[in-house]
mmCIF file of C-alpha atoms in Angstrom:
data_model
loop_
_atom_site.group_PDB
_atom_site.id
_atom_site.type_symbol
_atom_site.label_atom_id
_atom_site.label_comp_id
_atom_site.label_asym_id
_atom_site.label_seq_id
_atom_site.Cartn_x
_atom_site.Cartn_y
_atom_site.Cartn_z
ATOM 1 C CA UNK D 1 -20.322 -24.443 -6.188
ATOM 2 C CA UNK D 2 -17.089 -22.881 -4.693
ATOM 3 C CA UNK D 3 -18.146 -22.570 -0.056
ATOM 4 C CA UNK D 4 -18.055 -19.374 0.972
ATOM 5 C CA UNK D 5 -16.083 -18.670 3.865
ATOM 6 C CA UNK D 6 -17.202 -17.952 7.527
ATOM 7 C CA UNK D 7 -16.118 -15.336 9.970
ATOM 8 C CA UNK D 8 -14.065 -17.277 11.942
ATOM 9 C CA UNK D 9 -12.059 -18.602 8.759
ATOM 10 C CA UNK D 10 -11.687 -15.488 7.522
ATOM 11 C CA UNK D 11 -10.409 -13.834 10.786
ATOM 12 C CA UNK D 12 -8.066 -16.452 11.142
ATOM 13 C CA UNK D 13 -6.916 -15.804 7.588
ATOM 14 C CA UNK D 14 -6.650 -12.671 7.806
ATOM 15 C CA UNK D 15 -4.226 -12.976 10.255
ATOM 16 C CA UNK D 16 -1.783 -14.516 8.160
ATOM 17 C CA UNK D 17 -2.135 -11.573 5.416
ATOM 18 C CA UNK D 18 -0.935 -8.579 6.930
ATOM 19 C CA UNK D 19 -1.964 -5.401 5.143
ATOM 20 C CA UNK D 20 -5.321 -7.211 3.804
ATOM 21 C CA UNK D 21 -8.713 -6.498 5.683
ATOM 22 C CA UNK D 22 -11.973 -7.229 5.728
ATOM 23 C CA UNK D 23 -14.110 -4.896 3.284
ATOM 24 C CA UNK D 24 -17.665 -6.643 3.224
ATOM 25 C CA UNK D 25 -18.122 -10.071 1.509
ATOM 26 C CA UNK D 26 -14.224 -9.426 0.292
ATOM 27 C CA UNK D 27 -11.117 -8.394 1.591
ATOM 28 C CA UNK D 28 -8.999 -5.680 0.391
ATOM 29 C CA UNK D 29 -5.843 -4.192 0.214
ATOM 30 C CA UNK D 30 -3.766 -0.828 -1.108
ATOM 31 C CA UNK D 31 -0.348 -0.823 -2.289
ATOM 32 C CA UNK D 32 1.713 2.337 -2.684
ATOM 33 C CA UNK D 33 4.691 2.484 -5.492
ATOM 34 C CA UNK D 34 7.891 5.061 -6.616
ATOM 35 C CA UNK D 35 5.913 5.739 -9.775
ATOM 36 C CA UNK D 36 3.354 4.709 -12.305
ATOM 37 C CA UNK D 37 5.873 2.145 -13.755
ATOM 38 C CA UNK D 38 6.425 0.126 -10.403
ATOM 39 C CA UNK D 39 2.899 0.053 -10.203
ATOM 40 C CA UNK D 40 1.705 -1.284 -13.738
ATOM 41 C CA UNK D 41 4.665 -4.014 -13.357
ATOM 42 C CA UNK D 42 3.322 -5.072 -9.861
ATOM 43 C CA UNK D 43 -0.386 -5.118 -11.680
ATOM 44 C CA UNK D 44 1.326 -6.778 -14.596
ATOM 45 C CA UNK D 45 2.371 -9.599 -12.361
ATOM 46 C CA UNK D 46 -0.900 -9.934 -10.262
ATOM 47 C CA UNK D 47 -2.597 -10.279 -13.606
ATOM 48 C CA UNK D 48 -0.326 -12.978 -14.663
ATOM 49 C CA UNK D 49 -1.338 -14.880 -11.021
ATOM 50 C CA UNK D 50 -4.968 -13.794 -11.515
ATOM 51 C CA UNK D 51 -4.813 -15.609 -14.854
ATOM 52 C CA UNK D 52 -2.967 -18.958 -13.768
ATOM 53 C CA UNK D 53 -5.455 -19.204 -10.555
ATOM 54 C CA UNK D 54 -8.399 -17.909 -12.920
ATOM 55 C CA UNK D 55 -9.776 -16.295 -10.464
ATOM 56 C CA UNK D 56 -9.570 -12.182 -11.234
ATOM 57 C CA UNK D 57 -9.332 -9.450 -8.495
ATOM 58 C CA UNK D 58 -11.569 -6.168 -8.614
ATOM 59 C CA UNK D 59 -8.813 -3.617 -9.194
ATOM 60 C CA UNK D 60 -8.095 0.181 -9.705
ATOM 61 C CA UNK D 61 -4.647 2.073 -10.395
ATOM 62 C CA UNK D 62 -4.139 5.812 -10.316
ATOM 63 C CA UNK D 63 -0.434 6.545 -10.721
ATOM 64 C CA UNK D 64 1.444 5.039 -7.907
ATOM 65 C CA UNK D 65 -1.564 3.321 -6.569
ATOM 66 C CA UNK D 66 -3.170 -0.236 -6.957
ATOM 67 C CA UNK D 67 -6.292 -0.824 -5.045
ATOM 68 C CA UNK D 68 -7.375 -4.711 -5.045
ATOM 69 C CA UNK D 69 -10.154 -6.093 -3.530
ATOM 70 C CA UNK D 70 -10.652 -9.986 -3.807
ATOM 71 C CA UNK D 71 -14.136 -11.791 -3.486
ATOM 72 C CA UNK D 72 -15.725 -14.775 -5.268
ATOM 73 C CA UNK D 73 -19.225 -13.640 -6.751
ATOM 74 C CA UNK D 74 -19.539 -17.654 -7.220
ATOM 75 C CA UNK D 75 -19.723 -18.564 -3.378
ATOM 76 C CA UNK D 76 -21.231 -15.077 -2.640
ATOM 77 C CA UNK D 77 -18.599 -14.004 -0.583
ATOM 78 C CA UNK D 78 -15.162 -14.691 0.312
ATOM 79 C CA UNK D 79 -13.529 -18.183 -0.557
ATOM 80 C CA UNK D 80 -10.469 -20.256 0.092
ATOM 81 C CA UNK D 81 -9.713 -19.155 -3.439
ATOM 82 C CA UNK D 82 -9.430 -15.389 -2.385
ATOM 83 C CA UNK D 83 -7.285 -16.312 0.671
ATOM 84 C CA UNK D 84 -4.786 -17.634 -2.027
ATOM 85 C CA UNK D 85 -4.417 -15.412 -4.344
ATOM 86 C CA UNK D 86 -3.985 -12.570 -1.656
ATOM 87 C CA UNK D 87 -0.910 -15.051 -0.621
ATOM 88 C CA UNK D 88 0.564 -15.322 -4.090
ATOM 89 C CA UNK D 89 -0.187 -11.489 -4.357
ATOM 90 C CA UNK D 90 2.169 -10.498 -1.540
ATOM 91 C CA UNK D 91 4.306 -13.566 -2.248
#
C-alpha cells in the first residue's frame, strides 16, 4: 500500500509548489492559457507524464482552462506520488 501523507509533509511540500494548494485529501491547481489550443497541448503533455508515472490526475478543461487536482485513492489521501507529479507538471 502506497503511505498517505501527513500535514506537516504536505505543508512543507506545498511550499515548494507554488500555485498548488491544499483542496481536501488532494491538492489542486488552475492554469490559465491564450486559447483552447495552448491548453489541450499543456493537457496533452500532463497526460503523457500522468502515463509514464501511472499515476492519473482528476482533470477538467473548458477553453483556456485546465483544472487538476492530484490525490492517490490508494493511500486515501495525498502521497509522495502526488507531490511528484505536481513537480513534473510545472516542470
Amino acid at each position: 500500500m502506497i503511505p498517505k501523507l501527513v500535514d506537516a509533509e504536505i505543508e512543507l511540500a506545498l511550499q515548494g509548489l507554488p500555485g498548488w494548494n491544499r483542496d481536501g485529501d488532494a491538492i489542486a491547481r488552475h492554469y490559465r492559457f491564450a486559447d483552447f489550443a495552448h491548453a489541450f497541448a499543456f493537457m496533452t503533455r500532463v497526460a503523457l507524464l500522468a502515463e509514464k508515472a501511472d499515476h492519473h490526475p482528476e482533470w477538467s478543461n473548458v477553453y483556456n482552462r485546465v483544472d487538476i487536482r492530484l490525490t492517490t485513492h490508494d493511500a486515501g489521501g495525498l502521497s509522495r506520488r502526488d507531490i511528484e507529479l505536481a513537480h513534473a507538471i510545472d516542470g
